[in-house]
Coordinates of C-alpha atoms in Angstrom, one line a residue:
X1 CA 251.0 -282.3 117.4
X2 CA 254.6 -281.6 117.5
X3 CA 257.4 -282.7 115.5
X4 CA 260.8 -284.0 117.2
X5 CA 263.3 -280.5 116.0
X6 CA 263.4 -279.1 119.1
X7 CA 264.7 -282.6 120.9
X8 CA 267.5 -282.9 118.5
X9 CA 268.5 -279.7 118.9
X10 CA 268.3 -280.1 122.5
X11 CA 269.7 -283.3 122.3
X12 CA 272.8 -281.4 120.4
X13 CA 273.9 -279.5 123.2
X14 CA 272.9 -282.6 125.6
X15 CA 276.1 -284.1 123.9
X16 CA 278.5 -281.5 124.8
X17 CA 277.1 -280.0 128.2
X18 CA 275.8 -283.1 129.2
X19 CA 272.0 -284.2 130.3
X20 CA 271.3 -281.3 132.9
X21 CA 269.6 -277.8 133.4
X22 CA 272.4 -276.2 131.9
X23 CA 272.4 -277.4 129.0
X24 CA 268.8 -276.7 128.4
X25 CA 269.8 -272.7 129.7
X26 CA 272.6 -272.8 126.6
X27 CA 269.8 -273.9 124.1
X28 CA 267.8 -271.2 125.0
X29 CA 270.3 -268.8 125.5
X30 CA 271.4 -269.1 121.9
X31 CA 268.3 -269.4 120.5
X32 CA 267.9 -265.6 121.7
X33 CA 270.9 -264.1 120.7
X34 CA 271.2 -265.7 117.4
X35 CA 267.6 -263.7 117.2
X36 CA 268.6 -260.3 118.5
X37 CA 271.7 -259.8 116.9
X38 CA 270.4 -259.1 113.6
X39 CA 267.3 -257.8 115.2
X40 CA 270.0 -254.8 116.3
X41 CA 271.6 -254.2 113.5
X42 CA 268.2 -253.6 111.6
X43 CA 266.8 -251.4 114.3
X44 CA 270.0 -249.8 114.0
X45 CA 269.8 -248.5 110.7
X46 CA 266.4 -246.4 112.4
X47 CA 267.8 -245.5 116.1
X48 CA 270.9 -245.4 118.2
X49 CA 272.7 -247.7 119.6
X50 CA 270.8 -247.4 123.3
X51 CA 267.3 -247.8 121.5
X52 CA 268.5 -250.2 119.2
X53 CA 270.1 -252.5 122.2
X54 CA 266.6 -252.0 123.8
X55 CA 264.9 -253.4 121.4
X56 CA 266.3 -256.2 120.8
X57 CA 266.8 -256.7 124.6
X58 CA 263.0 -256.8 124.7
X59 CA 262.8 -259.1 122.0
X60 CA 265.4 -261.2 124.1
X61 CA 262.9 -260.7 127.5
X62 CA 259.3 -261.9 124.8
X63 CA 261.5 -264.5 123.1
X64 CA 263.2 -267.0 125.2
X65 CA 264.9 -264.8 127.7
X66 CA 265.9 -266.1 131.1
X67 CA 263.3 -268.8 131.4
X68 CA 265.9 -271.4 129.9
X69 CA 263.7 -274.7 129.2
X70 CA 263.0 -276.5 126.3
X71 CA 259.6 -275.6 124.7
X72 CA 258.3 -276.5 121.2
X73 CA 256.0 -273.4 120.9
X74 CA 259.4 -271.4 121.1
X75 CA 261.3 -272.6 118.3
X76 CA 259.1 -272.7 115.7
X77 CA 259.2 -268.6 116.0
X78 CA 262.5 -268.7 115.8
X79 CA 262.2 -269.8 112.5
X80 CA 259.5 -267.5 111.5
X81 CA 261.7 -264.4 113.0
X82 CA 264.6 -265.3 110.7
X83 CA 262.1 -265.6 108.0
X84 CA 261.0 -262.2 108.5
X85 CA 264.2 -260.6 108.7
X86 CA 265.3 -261.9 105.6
X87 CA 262.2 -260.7 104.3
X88 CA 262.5 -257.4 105.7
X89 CA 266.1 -256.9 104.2
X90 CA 265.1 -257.4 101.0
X91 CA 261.9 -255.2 101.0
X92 CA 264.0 -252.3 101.5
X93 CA 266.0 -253.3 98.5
X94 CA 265.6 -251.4 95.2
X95 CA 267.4 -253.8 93.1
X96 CA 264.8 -256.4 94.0
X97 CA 261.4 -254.3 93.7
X98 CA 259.9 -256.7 92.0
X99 CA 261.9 -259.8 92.0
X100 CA 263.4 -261.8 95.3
X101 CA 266.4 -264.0 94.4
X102 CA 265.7 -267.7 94.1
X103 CA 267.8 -268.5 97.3
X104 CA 265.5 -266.7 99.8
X105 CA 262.5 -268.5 98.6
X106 CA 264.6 -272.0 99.2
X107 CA 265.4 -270.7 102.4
X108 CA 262.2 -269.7 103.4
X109 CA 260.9 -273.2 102.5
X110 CA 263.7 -274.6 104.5
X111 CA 263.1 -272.8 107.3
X112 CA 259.5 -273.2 107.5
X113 CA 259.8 -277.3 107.1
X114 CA 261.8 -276.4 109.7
X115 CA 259.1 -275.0 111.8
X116 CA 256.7 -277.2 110.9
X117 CA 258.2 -280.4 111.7
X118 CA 258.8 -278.4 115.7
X119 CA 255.0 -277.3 116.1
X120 CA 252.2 -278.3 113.2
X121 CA 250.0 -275.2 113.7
X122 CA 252.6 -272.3 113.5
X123 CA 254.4 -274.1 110.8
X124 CA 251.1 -274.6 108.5
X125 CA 250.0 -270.7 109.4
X126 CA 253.7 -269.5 109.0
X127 CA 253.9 -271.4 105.4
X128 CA 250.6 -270.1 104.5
X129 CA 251.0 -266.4 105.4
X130 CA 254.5 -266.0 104.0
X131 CA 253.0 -267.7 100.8
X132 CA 249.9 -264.9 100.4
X133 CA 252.9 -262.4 101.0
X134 CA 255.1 -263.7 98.1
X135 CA 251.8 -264.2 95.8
X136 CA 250.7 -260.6 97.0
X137 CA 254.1 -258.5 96.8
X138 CA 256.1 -260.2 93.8
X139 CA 253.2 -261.7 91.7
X140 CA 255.9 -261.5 88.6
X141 CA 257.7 -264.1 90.6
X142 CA 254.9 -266.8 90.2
X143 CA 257.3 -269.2 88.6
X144 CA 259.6 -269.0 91.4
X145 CA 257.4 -269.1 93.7
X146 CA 255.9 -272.3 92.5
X147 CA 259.5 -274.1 91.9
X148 CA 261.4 -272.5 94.3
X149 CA 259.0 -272.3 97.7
X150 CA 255.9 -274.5 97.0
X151 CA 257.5 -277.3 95.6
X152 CA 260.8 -277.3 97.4
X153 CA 258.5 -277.1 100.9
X154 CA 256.2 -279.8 100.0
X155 CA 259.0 -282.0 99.3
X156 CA 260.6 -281.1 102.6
X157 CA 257.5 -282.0 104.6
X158 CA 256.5 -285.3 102.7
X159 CA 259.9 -286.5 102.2
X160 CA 260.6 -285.7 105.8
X161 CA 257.4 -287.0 106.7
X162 CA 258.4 -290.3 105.5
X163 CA 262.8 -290.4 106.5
X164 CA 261.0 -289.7 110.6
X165 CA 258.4 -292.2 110.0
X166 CA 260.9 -295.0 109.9
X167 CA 261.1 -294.2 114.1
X168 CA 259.0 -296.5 115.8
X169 CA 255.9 -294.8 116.9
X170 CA 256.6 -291.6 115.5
X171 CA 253.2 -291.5 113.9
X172 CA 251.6 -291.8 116.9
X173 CA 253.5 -289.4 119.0
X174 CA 252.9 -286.7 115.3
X175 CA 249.3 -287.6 114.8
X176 CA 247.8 -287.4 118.3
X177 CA 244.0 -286.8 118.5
X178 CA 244.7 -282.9 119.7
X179 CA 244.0 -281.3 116.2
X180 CA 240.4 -281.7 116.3
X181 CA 240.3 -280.2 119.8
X182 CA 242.6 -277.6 118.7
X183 CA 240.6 -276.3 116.0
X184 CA 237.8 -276.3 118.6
X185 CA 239.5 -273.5 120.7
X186 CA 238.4 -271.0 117.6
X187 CA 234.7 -271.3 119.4
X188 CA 236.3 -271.1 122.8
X189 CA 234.7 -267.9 124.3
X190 CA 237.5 -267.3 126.5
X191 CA 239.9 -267.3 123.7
X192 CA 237.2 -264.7 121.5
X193 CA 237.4 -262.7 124.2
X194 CA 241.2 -263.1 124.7
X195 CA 241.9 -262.1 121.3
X196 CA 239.5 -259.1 121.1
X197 CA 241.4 -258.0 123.9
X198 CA 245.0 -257.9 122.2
X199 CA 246.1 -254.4 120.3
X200 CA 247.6 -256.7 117.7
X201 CA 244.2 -258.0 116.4
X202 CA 243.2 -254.5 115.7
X203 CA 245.9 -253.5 113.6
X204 CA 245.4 -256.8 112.1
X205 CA 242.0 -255.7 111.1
X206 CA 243.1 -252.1 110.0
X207 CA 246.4 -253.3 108.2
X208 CA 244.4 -256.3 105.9
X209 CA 241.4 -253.8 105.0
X210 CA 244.6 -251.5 104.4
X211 CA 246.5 -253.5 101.9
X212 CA 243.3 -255.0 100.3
X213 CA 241.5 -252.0 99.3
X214 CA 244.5 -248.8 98.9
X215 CA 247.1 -250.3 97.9
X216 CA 248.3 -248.5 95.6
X217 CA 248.7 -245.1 98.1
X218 CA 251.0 -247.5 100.3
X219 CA 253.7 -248.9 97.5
X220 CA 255.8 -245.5 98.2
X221 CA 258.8 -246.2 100.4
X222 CA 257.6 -250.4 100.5
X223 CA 255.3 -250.0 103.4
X224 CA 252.6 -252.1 101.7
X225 CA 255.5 -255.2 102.5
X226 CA 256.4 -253.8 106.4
X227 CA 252.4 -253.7 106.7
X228 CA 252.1 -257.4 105.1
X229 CA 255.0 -258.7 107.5
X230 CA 253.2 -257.1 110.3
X231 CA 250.3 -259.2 109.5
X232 CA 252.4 -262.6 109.0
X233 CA 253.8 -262.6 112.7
X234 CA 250.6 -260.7 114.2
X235 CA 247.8 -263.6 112.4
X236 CA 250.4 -266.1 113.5
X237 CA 250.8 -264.7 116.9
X238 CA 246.9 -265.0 117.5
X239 CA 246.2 -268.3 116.3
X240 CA 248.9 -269.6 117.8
X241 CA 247.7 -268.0 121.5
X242 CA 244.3 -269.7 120.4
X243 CA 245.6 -273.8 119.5
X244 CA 249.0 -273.7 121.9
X245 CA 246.8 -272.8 125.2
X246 CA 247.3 -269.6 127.2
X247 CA 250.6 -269.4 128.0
X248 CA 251.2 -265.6 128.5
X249 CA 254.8 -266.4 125.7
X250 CA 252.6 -266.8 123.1
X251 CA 251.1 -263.0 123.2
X252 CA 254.3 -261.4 123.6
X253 CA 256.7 -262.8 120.9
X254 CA 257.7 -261.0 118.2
X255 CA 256.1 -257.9 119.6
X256 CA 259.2 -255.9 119.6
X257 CA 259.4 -256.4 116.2
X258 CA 256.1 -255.5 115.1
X259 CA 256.2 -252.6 117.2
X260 CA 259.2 -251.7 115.2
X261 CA 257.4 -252.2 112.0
X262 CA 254.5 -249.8 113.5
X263 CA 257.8 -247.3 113.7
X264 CA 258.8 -247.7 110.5
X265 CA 255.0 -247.1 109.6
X266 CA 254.4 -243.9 111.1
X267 CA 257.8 -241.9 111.2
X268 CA 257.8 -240.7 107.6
X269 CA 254.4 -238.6 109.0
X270 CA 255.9 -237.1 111.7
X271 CA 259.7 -235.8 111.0
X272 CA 259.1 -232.3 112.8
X273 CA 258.0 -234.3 115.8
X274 CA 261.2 -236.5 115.6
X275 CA 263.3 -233.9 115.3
X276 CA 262.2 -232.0 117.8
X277 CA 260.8 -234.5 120.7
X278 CA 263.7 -237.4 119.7
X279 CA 264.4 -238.3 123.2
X280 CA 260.5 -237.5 124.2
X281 CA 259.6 -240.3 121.5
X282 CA 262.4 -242.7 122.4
X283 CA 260.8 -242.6 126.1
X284 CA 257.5 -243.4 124.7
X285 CA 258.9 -246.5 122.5
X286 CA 259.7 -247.2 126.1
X287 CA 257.2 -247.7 127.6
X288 CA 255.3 -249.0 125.1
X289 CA 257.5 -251.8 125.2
X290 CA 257.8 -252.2 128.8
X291 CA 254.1 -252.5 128.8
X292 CA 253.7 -254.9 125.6
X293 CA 256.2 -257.3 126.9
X294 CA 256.6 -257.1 130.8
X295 CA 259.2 -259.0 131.7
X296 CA 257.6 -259.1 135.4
X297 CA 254.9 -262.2 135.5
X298 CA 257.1 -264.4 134.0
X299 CA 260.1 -263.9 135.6
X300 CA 258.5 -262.6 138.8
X301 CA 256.4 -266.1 138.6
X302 CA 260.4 -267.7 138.4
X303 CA 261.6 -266.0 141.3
X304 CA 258.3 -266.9 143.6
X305 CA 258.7 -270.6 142.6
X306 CA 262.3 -271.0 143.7
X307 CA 261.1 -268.9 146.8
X308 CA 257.9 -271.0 147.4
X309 CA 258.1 -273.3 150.4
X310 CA 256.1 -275.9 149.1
X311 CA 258.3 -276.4 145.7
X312 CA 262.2 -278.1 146.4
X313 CA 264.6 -279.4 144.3
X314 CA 265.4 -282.5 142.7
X315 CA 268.3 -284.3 144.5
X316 CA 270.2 -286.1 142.1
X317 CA 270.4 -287.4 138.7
X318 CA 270.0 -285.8 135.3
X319 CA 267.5 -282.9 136.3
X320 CA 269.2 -282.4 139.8
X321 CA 268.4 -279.1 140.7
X322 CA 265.0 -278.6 138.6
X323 CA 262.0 -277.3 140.5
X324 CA 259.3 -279.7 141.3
X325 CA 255.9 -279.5 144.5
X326 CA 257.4 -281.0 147.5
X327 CA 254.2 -283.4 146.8
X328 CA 255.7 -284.7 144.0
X329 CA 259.1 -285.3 144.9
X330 CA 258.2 -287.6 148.2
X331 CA 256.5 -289.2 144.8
X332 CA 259.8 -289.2 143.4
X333 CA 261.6 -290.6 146.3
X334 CA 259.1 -293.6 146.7
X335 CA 259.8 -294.9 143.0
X336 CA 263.5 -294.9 143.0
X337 CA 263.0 -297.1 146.5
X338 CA 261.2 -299.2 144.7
X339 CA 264.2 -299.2 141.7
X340 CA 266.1 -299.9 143.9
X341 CA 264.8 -302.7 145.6
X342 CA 264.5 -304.2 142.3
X343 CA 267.9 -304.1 141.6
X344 CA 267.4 -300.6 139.8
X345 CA 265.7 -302.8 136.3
X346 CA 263.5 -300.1 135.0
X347 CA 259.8 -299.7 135.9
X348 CA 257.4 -299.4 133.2
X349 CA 254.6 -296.3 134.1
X350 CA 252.5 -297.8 131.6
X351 CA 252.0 -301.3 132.7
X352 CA 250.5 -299.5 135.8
X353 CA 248.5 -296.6 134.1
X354 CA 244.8 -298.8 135.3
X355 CA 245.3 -297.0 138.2
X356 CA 244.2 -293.9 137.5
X357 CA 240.9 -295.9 136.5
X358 CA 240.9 -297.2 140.3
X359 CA 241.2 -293.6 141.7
X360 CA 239.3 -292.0 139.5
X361 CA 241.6 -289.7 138.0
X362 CA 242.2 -288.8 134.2
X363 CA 244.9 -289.5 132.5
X364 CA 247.7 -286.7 132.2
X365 CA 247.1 -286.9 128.2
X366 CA 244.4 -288.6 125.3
X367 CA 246.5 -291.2 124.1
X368 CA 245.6 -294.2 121.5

């Protein structure tokens, strides 16, 4: 249940660099810097600038990093993190205590179309979190909130809705049966068990019950807001760990930030302790975000493919280079003989898909 953003972005870059890996290692190249630059200058205004190049460094490593490939469940984040920066900006702003301008509610309902129409289940969460926090934090701003967000974003989805389904098959491709089974992963017991295992659904817990029931303690110095845009990316983070499958990506971004917001949280309480164990506190931050994010299984799990024996390289063409099982490239091999032999017309997979019915095998995907 995807929408097609992410393949025209791709597709973008496809037009200058061409149809190959590095083109796909530019998209998601920029995709992470256009994240951590203002990601730095906001930690900035809290640390120096080694800490504050760390940070978003790790946010670089849990976002997109090195492993350059185009992947739905990424981009919609992206979104949401731009979101929450904007967000964050402005909560810090006395001049808008109780009011937001009218642009970042647009924007926000831009961006989250945006979201949406990339991945359906962090899009809907993102638009509904971000919604209880402009309801909850600027309830004076229920007009625009209703004409500039919730209207403007349910034009954006229907009307876009309706400009993508005049692709052929695009309804098909949108409205696959995986939202039922999705929603079914909330009763998974490996997923409970997953997410009772994760720090962030803790804090969760502690910041709702928080914001719910003593409020009013937490309005000094707007950490009622860093608390509610803790919640946004941690509720999102979870879901999205339960419905996307178990990629280890999923758990790790936006950590950095939240951790961040946990800073922002706690160092009023402690300034004898800052001032006199800084670089004993910076050390911990450290390591706390070495251990959050570890770069090492994912790009540890890189380096052992391209140093696996039984995984080569595809020849030529436009993925030449891109890892694939030895297995499957003999596969490979086989088919363009056989395009070639037929005078390279294209072969359609489809009109021999019975055969997984002869040997038994399911199909890759549920498809009508």
């Amino acid at each position: 249940p995807m929408g097609p953003v992410v393949f025209y972005m791709q597709a973008f870059f496809n037009s200058i660099f061409g149809n190959n890996i590095i083109s796909m290692a530019l998209f998601g190249f920029f995709l992470s810097i256009i994240i951590c630059i203002p990601f730095y200058y906001i930690v900035r205004k809290e640390f120096g600038i080694l800490m504050s190049f760390l940070f978003a460094f790790f946010l670089y490593l849990s976002f997109q990093g090195l492993a350059f490939y185009v992947y739905y469940n990424f981009l919609p984040y992206f979104f949401l993190f731009i979101n929450i920066f904007i967000l964050y900006f402005y909560s810090k702003e006395d001049s808008f205590h109780d009011h937001l301008p009218r642009n970042v509610y647009l924007i926000n309902a831009l961006l989250i179309a945006l979201a949406f129409y990339t991945k359906q289940d962090i899009g809907l969460f993102s638009l509904a979190m971000i919604l209880i926090y402009f309801i909850y934090n600027y309830p004076k701003d229920w007009k625009s909130i209703l004409f500039f967000y919730i209207l403007p974003s349910a034009v954006l989805f229907i009307g876009t809705f309706f400009l993508l389904y005049q692709i052929p098959n695009f309804s098909t491709h949108f409205i696959l049966s995986q939202h039922n089974s999705r929603l079914n992963e909330f009763l998974n017991p490996t997923k409970i068990v997953n997410t009772f295992e994760s720090w962030v659904t803790y804090f969760i817990a502690i910041f709702a019950l928080m914001v719910i029931f003593i409020r009013k303690s937490l309005v000094i110095k707007n950490k009622i807001r860093v608390m509610s845009l803790f919640l946004i990316i941690g509720v999102v983070t979870v879901v999205a760990n339960i419905t996307s499958g178990s990629a280890r990506q999923h758990t790790v971004m936006g950590i950095p930030i939240m951790i961040f917001f946990l800073w922002i949280l706690v160092k009023d309480y402690i300034p004898d302790l800052i001032k006199n164990h800084k670089i004993s506190i910076n050390i911990i931050l450290i390591l706390i975000l070495l251990w959050s994010v570890n770069p090492i299984p994912t790009y540890g799990l890189i380096t052992l493919n391209y140093l696996n024996p039984n995984i080569g390289h595809i020849s030529e063409g436009c993925y030449k280079n891109y890892l694939m099982s030895n297995d499957n490239l003999i596969g490979l091999e086989k088919i363009r003989e056989i395009i070639e032999e037929n005078n390279k017309s294209f072969i359609s997979m489809t009109e021999y898909s019975f055969l997984y019915c002869d040997y038994k095998i399911n199909p890759p995907k549920n498809v009508p």
